[in-house]
PDB file of C-alpha atoms in Angstrom:
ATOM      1  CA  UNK A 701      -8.710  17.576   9.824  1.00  0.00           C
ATOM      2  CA  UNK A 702      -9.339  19.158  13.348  1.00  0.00           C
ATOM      3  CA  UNK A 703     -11.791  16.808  14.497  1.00  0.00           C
ATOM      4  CA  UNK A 704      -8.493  13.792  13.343  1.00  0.00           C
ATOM      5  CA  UNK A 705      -6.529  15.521  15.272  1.00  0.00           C
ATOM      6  CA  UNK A 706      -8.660  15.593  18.502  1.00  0.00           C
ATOM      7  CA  UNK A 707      -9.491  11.980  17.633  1.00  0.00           C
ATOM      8  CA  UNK A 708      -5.513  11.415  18.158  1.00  0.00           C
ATOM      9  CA  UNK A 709      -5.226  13.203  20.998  1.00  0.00           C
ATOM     10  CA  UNK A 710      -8.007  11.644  22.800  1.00  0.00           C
ATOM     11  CA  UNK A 711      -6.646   8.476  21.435  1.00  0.00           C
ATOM     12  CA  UNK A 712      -3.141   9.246  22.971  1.00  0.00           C
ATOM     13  CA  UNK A 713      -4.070  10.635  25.905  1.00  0.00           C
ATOM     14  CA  UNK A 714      -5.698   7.622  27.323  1.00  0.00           C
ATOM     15  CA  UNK A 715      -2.876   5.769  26.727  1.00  0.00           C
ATOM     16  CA  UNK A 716      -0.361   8.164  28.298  1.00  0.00           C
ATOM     17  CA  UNK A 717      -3.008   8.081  31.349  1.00  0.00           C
ATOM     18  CA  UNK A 718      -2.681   3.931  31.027  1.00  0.00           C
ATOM     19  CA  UNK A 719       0.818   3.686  30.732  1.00  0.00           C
ATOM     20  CA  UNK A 720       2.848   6.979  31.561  1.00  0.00           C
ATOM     21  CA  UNK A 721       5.168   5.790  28.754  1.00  0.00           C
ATOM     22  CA  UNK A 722       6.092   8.186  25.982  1.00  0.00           C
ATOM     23  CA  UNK A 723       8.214   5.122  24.074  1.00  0.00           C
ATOM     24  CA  UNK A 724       5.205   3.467  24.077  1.00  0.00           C
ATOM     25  CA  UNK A 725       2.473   6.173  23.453  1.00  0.00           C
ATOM     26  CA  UNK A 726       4.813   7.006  20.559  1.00  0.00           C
ATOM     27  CA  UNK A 727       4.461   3.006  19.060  1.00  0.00           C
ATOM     28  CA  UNK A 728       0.714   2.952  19.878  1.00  0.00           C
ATOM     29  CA  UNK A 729       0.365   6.479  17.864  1.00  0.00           C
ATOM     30  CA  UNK A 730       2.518   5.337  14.754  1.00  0.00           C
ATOM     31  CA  UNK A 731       0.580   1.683  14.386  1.00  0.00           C
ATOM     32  CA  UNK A 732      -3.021   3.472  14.507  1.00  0.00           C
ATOM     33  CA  UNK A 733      -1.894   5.895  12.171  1.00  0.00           C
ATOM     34  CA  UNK A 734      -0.565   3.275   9.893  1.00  0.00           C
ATOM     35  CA  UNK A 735      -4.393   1.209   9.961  1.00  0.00           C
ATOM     36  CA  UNK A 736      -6.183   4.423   9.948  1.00  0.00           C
ATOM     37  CA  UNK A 737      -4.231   5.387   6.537  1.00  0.00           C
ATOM     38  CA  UNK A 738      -4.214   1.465   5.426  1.00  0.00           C
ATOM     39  CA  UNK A 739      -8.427   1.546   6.366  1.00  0.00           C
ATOM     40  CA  UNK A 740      -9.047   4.849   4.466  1.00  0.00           C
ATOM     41  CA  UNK A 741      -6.704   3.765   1.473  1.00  0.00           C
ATOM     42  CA  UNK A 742      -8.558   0.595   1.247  1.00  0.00           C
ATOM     43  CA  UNK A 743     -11.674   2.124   1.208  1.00  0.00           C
ATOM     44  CA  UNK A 744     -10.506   4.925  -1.312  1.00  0.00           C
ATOM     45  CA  UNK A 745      -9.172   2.092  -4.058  1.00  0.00           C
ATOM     46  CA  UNK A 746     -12.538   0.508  -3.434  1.00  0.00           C
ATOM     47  CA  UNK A 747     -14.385   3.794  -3.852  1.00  0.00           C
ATOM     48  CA  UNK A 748     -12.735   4.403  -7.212  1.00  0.00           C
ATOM     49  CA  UNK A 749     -12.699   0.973  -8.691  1.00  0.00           C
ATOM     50  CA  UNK A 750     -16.440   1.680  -8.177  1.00  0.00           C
ATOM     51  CA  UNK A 751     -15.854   4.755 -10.520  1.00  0.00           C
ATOM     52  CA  UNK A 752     -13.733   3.181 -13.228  1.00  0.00           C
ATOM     53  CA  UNK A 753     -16.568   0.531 -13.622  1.00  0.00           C
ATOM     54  CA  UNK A 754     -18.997   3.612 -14.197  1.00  0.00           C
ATOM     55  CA  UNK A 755     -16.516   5.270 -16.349  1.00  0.00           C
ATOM     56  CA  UNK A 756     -15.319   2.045 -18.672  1.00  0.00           C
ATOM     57  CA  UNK A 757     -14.963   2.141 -22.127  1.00  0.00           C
ATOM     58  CA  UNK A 758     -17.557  -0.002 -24.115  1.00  0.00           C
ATOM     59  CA  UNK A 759     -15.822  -3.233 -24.808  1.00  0.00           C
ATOM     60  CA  UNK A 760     -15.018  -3.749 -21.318  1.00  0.00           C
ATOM     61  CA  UNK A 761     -16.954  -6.222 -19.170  1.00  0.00           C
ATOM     62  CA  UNK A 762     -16.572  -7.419 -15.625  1.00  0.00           C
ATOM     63  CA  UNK A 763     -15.099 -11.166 -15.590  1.00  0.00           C
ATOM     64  CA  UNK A 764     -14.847 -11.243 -11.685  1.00  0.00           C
ATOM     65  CA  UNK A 765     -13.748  -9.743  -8.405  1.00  0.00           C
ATOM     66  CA  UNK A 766      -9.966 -10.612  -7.251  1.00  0.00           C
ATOM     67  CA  UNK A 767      -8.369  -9.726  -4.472  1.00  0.00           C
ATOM     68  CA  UNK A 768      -4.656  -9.279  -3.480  1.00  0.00           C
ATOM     69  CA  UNK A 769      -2.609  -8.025  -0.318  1.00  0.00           C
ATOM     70  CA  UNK A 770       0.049  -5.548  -1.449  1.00  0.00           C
ATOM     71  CA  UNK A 771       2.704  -4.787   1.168  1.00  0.00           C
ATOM     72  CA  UNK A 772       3.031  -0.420   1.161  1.00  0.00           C
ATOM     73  CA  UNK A 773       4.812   1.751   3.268  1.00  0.00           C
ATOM     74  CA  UNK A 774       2.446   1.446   6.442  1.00  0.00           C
ATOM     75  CA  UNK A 775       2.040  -1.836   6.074  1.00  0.00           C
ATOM     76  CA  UNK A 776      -0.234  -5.045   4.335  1.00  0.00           C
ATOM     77  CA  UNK A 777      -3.253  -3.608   2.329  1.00  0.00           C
ATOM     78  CA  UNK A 778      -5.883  -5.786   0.905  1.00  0.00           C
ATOM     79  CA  UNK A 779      -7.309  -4.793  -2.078  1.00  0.00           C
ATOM     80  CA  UNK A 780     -10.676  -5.993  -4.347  1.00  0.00           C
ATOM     81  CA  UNK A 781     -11.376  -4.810  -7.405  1.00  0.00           C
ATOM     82  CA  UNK A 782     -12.827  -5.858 -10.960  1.00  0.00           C
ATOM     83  CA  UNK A 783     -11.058  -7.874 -13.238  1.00  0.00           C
ATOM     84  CA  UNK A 784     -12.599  -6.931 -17.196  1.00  0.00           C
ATOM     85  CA  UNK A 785     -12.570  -9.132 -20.442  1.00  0.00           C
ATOM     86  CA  UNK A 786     -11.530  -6.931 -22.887  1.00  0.00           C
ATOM     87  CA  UNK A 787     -13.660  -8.299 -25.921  1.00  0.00           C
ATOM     88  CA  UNK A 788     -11.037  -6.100 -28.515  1.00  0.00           C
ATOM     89  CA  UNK A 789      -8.027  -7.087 -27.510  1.00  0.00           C
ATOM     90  CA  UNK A 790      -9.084 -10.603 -25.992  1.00  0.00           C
ATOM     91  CA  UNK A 791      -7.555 -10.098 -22.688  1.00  0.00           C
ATOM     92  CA  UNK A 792      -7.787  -9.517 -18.960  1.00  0.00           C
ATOM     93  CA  UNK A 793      -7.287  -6.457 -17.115  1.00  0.00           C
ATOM     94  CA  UNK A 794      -8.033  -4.541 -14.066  1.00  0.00           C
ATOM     95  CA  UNK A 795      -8.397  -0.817 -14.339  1.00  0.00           C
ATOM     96  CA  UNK A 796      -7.702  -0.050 -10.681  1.00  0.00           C
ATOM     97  CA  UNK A 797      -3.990  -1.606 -11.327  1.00  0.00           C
ATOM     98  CA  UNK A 798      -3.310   0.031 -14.379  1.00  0.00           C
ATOM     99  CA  UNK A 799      -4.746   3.094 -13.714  1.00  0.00           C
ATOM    100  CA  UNK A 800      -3.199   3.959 -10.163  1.00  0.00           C
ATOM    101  CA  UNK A 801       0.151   1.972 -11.701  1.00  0.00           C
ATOM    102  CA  UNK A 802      -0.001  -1.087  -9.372  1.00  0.00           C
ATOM    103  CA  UNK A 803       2.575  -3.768  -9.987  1.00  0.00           C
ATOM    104  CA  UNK A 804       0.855  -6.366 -12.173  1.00  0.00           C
ATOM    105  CA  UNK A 805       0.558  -9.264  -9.934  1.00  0.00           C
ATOM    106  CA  UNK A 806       3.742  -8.097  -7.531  1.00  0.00           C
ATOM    107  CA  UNK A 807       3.754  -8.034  -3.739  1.00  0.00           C
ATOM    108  CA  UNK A 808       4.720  -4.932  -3.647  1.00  0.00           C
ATOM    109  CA  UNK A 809       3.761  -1.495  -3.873  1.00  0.00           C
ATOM    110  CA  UNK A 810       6.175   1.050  -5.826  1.00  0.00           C
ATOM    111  CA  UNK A 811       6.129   3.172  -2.959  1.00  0.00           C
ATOM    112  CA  UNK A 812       7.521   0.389  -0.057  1.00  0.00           C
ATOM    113  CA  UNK A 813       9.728  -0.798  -2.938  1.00  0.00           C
ATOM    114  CA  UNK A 814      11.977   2.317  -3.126  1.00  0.00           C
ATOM    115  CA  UNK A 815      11.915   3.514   0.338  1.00  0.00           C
ATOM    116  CA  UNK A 816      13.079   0.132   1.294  1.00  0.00           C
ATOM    117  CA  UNK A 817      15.527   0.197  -1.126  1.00  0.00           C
ATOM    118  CA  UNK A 818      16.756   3.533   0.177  1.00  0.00           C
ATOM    119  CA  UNK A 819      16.911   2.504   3.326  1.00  0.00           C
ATOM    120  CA  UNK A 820      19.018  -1.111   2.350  1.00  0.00           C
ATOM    121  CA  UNK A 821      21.479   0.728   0.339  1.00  0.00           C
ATOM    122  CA  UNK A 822      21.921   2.930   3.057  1.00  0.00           C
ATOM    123  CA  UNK A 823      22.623   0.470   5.836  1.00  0.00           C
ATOM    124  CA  UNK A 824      21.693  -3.573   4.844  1.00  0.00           C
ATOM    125  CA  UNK A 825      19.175  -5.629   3.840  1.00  0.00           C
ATOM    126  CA  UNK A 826      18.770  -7.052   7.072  1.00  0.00           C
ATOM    127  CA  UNK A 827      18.707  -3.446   8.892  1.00  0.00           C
ATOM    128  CA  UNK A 828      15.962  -2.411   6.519  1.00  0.00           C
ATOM    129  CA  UNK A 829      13.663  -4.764   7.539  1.00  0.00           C
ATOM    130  CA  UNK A 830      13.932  -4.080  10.841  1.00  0.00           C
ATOM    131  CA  UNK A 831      12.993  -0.538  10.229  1.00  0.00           C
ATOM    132  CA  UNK A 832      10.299  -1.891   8.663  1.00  0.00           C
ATOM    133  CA  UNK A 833       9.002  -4.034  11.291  1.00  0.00           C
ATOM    134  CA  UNK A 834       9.295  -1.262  13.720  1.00  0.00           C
ATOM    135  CA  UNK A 835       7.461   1.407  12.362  1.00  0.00           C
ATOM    136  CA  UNK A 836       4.384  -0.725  10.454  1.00  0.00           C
ATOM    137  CA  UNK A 837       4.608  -4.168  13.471  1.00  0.00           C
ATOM    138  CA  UNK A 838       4.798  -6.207  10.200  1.00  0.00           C
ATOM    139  CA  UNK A 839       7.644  -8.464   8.959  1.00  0.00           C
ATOM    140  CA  UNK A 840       9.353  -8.489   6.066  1.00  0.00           C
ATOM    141  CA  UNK A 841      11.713 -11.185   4.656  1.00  0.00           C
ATOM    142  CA  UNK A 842      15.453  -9.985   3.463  1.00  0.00           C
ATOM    143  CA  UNK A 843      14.474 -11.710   0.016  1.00  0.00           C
ATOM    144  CA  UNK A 844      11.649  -9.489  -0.412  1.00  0.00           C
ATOM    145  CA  UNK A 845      14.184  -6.543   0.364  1.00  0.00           C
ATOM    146  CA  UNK A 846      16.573  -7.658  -1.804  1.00  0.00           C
ATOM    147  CA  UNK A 847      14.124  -8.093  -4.754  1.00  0.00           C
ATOM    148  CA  UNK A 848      13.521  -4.557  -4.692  1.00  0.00           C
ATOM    149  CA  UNK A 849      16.817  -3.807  -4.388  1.00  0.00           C
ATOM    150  CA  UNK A 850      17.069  -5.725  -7.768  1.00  0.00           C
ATOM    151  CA  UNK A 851      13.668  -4.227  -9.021  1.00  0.00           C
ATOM    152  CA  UNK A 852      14.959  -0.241  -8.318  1.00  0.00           C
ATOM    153  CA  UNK A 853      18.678  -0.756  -9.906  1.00  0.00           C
ATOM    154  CA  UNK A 854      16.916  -2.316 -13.192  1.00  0.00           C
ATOM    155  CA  UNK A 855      14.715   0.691 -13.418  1.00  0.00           C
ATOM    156  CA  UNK A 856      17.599   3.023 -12.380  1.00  0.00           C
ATOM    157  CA  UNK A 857      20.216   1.559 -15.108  1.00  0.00           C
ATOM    158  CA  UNK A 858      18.313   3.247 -18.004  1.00  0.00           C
ATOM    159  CA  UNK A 859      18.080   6.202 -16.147  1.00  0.00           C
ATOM    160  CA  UNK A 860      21.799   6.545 -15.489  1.00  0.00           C
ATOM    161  CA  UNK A 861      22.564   5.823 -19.155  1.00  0.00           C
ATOM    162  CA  UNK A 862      19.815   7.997 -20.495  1.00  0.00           C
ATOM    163  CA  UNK A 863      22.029  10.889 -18.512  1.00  0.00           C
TER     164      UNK A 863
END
């Protein structure tokens, strides 16, 4: 972790020397951070599909690679991983989705779909993704806010009743 941090500060102090602009050191910090995290998640999903292939159940054999971009809270992350035929229950699957609870064949990533639905119910759609866009550089359209608006009060209404 020390040797990140020095990393960062090397990082940021060249670009306080370049610019003498904290608002801008600040924005330079947060989007390397956010591909730094988005690299080494990448590479971690990767990593571990690798082990769920090792680990598989007999039955289970690899019908392809597929890829996907899933929008998270720092920003667009592409994933590839191994789609199985299940020869018992004569079906598809990928491990790496259901076993880190990915959103079968969704956009979105649990996490970025509840804290922008926190941050829409506390202000707008609109404002959210412009929070968004500022602190991952990445766009997001008010439809895709709005369906997880949609997608966090469905999963909320059994909640509520349940007590």
């Amino acid at each position: 972790m020390e040797e990140l941090v020095r990393l960062c500060k090397d990082m940021c102090l060249q670009k306080l020397k370049d610019t003498e602009d904290f608002s801008q050191v600040e924005q330079y910090a947060l989007k390397a951070m956010n591909s730094c995290m988005i690299d080494g998640l990448s590479q971690a999903l990767a990593e571990f599909d690798q082990v769920l292939f090792e680990e598989r159940e007999k039955g289970l054999y690899v019908k392809d690679y597929t890829s996907r971009t899933l929008i998270t809270t720092m920003g667009p992350l592409q994933i590839t991983r191994r789609r199985y035929v299940d020869t018992a229950a004569q079906d598809t699957v990928c491990l790496l989705d259901e076993i880190c609870d990915l959103p079968e064949r969704g956009r979105v990533s649990n996490g970025f779909s509840e804290m922008i639905s926190s941050v829409a119910a506390a202000s707008s759609v609109r404002a959210a993704c412009g929070v968004y866009g500022f602190y991952t550089g990445v766009n997001v359209s008010p439809s895709t806010v709005f369906a997880c608006k949609s997608r966090e009060l469905d999963y909320a209404e059994p909640m509520r009743a349940a007590g």
